GROMACS .gro file of C-alpha atoms in nm:
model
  260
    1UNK     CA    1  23.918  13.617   1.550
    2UNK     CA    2  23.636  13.499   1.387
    3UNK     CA    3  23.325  13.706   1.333
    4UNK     CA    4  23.009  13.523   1.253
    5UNK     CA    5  22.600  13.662   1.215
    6UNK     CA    6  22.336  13.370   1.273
    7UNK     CA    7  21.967  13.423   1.387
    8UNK     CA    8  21.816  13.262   1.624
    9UNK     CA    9  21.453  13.136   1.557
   10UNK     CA   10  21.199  13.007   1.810
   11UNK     CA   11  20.795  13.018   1.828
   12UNK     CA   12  20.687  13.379   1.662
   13UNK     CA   13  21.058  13.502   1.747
   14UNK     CA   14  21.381  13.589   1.493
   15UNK     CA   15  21.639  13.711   1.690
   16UNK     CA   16  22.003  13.858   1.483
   17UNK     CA   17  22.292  13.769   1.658
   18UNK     CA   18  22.671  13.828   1.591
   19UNK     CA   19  22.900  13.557   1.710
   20UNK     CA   20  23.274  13.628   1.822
   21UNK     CA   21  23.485  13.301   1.863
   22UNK     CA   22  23.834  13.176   1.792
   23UNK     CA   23  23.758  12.804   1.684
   24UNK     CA   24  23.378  12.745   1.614
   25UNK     CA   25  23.414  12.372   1.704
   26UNK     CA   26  23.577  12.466   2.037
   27UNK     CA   27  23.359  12.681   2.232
   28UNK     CA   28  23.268  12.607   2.595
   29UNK     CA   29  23.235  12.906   2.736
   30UNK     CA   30  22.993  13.173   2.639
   31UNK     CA   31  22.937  13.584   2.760
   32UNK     CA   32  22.592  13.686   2.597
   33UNK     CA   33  22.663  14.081   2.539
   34UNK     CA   34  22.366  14.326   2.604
   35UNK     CA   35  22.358  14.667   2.466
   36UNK     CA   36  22.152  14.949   2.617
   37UNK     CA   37  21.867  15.153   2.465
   38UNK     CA   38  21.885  15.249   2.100
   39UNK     CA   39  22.182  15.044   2.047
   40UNK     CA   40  22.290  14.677   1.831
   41UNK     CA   41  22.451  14.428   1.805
   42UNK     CA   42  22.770  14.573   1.658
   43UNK     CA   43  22.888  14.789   2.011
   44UNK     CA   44  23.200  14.844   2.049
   45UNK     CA   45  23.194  14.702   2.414
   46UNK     CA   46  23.111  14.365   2.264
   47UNK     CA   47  23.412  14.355   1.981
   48UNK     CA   48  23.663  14.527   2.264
   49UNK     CA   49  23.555  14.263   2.512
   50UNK     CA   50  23.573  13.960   2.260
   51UNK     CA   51  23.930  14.071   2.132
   52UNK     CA   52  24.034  14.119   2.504
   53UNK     CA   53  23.931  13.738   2.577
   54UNK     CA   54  23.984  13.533   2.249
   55UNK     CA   55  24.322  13.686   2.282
   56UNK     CA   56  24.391  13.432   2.562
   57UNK     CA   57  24.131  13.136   2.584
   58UNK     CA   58  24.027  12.979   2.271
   59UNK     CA   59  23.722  12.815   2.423
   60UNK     CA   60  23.543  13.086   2.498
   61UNK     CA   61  23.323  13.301   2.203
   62UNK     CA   62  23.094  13.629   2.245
   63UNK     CA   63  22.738  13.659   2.125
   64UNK     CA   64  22.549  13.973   2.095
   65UNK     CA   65  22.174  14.044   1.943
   66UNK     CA   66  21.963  14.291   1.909
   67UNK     CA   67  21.686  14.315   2.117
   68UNK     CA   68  21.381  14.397   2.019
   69UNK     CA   69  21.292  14.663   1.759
   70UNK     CA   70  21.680  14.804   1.830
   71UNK     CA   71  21.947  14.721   1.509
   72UNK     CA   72  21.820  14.457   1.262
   73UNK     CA   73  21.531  14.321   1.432
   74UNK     CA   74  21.177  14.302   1.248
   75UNK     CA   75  20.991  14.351   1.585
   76UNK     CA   76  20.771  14.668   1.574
   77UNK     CA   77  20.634  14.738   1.921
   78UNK     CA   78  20.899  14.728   2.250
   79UNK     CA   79  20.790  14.540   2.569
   80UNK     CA   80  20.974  14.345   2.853
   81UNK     CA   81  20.773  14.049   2.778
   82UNK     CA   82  20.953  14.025   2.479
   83UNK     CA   83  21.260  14.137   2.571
   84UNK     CA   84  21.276  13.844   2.801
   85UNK     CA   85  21.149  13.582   2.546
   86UNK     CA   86  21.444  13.687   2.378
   87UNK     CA   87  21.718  13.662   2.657
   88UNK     CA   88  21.547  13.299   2.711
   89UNK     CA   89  21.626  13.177   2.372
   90UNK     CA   90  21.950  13.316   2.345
   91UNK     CA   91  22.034  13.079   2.669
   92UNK     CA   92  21.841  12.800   2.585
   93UNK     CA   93  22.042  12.817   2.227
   94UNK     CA   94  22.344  12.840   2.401
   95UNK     CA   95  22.289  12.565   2.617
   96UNK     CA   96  22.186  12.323   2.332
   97UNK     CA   97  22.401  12.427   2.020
   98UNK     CA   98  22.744  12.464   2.235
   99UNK     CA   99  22.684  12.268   2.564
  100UNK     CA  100  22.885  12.548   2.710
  101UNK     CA  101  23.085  12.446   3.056
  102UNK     CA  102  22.953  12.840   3.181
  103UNK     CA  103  22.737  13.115   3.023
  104UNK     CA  104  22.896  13.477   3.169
  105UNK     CA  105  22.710  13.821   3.072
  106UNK     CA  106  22.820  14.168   2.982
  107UNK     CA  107  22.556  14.405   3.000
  108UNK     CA  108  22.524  14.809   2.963
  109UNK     CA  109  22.205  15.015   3.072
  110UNK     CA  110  21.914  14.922   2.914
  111UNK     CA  111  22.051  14.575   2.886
  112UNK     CA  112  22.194  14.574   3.256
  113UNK     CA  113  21.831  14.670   3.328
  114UNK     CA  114  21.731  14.363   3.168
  115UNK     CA  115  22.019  14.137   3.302
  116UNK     CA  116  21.890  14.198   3.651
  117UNK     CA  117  21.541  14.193   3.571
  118UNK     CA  118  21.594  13.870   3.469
  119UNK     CA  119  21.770  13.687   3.721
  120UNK     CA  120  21.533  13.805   3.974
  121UNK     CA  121  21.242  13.625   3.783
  122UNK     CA  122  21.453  13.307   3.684
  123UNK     CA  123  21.728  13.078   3.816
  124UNK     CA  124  22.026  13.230   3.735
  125UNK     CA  125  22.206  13.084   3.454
  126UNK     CA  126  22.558  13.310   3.432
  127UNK     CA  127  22.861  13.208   3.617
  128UNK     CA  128  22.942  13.605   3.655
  129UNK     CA  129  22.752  13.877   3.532
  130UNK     CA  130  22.966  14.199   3.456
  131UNK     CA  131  22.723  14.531   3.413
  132UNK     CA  132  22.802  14.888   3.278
  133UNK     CA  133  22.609  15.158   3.401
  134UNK     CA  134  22.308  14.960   3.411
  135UNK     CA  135  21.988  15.152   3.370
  136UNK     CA  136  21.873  15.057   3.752
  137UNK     CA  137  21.645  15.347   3.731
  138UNK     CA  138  21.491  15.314   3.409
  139UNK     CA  139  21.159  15.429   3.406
  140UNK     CA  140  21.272  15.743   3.575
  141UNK     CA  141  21.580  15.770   3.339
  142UNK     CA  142  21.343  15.802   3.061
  143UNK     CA  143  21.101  16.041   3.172
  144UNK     CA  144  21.416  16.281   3.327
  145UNK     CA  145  21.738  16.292   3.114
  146UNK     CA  146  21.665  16.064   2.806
  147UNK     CA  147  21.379  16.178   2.606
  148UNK     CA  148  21.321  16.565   2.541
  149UNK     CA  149  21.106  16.738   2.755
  150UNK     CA  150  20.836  16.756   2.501
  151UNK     CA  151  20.842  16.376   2.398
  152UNK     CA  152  20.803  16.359   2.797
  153UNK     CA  153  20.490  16.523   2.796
  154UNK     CA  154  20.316  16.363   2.511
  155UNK     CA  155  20.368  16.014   2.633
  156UNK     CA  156  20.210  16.197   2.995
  157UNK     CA  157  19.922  16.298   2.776
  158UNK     CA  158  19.886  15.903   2.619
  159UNK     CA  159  20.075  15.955   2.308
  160UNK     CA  160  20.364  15.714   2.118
  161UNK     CA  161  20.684  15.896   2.045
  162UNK     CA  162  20.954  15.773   1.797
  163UNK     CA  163  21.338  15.816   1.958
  164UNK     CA  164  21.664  15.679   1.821
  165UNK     CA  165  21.924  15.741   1.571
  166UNK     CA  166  21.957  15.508   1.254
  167UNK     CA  167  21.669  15.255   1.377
  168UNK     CA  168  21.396  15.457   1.520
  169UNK     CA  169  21.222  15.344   1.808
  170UNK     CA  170  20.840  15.362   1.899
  171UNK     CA  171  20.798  15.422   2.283
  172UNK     CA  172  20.418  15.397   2.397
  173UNK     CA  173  20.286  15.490   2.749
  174UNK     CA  174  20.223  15.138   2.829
  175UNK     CA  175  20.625  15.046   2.746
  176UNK     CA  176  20.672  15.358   3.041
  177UNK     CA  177  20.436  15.171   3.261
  178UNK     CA  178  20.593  14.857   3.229
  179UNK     CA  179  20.911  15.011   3.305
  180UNK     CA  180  20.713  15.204   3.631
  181UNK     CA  181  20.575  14.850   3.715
  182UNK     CA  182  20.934  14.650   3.693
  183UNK     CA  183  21.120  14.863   3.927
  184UNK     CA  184  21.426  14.658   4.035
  185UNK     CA  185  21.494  14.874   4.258
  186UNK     CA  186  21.306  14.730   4.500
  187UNK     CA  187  21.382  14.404   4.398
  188UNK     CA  188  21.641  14.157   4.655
  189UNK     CA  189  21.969  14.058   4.484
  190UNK     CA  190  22.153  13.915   4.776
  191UNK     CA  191  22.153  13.569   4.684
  192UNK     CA  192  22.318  13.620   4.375
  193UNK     CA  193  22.544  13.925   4.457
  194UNK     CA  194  22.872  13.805   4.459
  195UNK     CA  195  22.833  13.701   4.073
  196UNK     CA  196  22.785  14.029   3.994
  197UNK     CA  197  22.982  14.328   3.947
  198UNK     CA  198  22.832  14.698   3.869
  199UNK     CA  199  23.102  14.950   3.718
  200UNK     CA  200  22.995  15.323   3.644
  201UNK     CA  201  23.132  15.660   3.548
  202UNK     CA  202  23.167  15.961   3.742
  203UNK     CA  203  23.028  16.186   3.436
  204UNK     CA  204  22.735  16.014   3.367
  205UNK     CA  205  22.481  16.187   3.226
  206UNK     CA  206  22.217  15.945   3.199
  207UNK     CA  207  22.220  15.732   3.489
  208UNK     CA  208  22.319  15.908   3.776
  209UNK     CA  209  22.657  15.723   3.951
  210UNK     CA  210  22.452  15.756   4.293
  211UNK     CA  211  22.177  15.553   4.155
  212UNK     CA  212  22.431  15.259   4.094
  213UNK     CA  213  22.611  15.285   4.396
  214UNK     CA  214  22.335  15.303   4.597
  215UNK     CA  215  22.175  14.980   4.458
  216UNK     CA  216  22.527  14.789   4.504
  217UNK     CA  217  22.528  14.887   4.849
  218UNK     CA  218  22.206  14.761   4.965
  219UNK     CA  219  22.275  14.465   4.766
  220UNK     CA  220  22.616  14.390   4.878
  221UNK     CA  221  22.721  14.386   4.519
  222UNK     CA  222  23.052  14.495   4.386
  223UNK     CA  223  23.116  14.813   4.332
  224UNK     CA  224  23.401  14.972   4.063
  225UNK     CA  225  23.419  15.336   4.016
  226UNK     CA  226  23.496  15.474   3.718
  227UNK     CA  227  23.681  15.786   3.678
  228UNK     CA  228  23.599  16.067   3.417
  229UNK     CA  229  23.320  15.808   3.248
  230UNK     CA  230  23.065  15.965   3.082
  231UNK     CA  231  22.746  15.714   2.999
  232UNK     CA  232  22.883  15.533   2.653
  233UNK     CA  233  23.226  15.534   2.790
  234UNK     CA  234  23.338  15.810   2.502
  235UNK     CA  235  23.584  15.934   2.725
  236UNK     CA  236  23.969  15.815   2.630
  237UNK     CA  237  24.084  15.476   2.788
  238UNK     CA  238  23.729  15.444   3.009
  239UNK     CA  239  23.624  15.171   2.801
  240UNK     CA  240  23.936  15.003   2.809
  241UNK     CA  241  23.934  15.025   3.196
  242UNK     CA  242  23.619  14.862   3.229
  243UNK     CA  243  23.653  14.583   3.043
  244UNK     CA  244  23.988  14.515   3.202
  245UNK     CA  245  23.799  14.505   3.578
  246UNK     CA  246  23.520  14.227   3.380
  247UNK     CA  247  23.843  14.041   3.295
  248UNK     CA  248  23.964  14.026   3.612
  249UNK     CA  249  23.610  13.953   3.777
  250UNK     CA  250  23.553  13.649   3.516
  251UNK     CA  251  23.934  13.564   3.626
  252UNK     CA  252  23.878  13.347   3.902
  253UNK     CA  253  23.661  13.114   3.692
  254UNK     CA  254  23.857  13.199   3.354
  255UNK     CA  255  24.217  13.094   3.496
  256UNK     CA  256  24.135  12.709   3.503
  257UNK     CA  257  24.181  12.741   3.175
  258UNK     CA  258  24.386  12.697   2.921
  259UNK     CA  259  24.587  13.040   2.755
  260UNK     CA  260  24.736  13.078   2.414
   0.00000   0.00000   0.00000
């Protein structure tokens, strides 16, 4: 497997990507990989994934970024504005340096969020889209289990905090209201519900499993429980598990072709 960092650069954007693939010239099929909040590029959902499928098409590669101001990016204030621009270029360079047949997603949380923020604003552009945990809840996700109490109460009272591990991240009150003002909740995904399948833990600390499943329901979207999973999939063979049911949901458009 081939493992490959390229940046992607459009009007007042840079955008550090890390491209999976078996055969560089031979790529026709493309999953963009989203990470969640305070993650990168290098997840371990993206590498698992990749080995899973480049161990049995060689036309297909895996492309993760970082969004913005998460892993290597130079961006120094977090919006959705931006966080679209960037999901727009990715596509738009996947479209024009691969002419790929299909473009699938995987997505997890923050980056599910995004996924599905997404394809309610645009046509949608992925053949499936297969989403871990995503962060349907966001805004309240934030203000409840992710951020400390105290961080909690100074964005209340108008103030920035910093969160994240090795890249720190500055959340402002108006990121929070942008997040309280793009609830997808109460967004329709019927029309595009049977490309998409939701899978979440039973442990999950962050976003609760009820959240998910409620969303699916309304939506008519596919479902997959998973047992014993905590948020980040820590848990022994959850991971695994998942990717496995994104396998077999990208199946019925993966099996036309050809296996090593």
């Amino acid at each position: 497997m081939i493992e490959k960092y390229f940046e992607i650069n459009d009007v007042g954007i840079n955008i550090k990507c890390k491209l999976y693939c078996n055969d560089i010239d031979n790529i026709n099929n493309v999953v963009i990989s989203c990470h969640g909040f305070c993650g990168d590029k290098e997840n371990g959902a993206s590498e698992n994934l990749a080995e899973k499928i480049l161990s049995e098409h060689d036309d297909f590669a895996v492309i993760s970024f970082d969004w913005p101001c998460h892993g290597d990016d130079v961006c120094q204030n977090l919006d959705l504005s931006t966080c679209n621009d960037y999901l727009v270029s990715v596509i738009e360079y996947i479209k024009k340096e691969f002419d790929a047949t299909n473009i699938y997603s995987q997505a997890t949380s923050f980056g599910g969020y995004l996924v599905l923020k997404y394809v309610s604003e645009h046509q949608n552009p992925f053949k499936k889209i297969a989403l871990r945990c995503p962060a349907i809840n966001i805004c309240d996700a934030m203000l409840t289990t992710v951020l400390p109490s105290e961080q909690v109460e100074a964005l209340n009272n108008g103030e920035s905090i910093i969160t994240g591990f090795d890249r720190k991240i500055v959340v402002t009150p108006e990121f929070i209201d942008e997040l309280r003002n793009n609830d997808i909740r109460k967004r329709d995904y019927q029309e595009v519900a049977d490309s998409i399948i939701i899978m979440h833990g039973t442990c999950d600390e962050l976003i609760p499993y009820e959240c998910d499943k409620e969303f699916c329901d309304s939506n008519s979207i596919k479902f997959v429980t998973i047992e014993g999973a905590d948020h980040r999939f820590k848990n022994p063979g959850t991971l695994e598990e998942c990717i496995s049911y994104i396998i077999d949901f990208y199946g019925e458009s993966l099996e036309k072709y050809n296996s090593k």
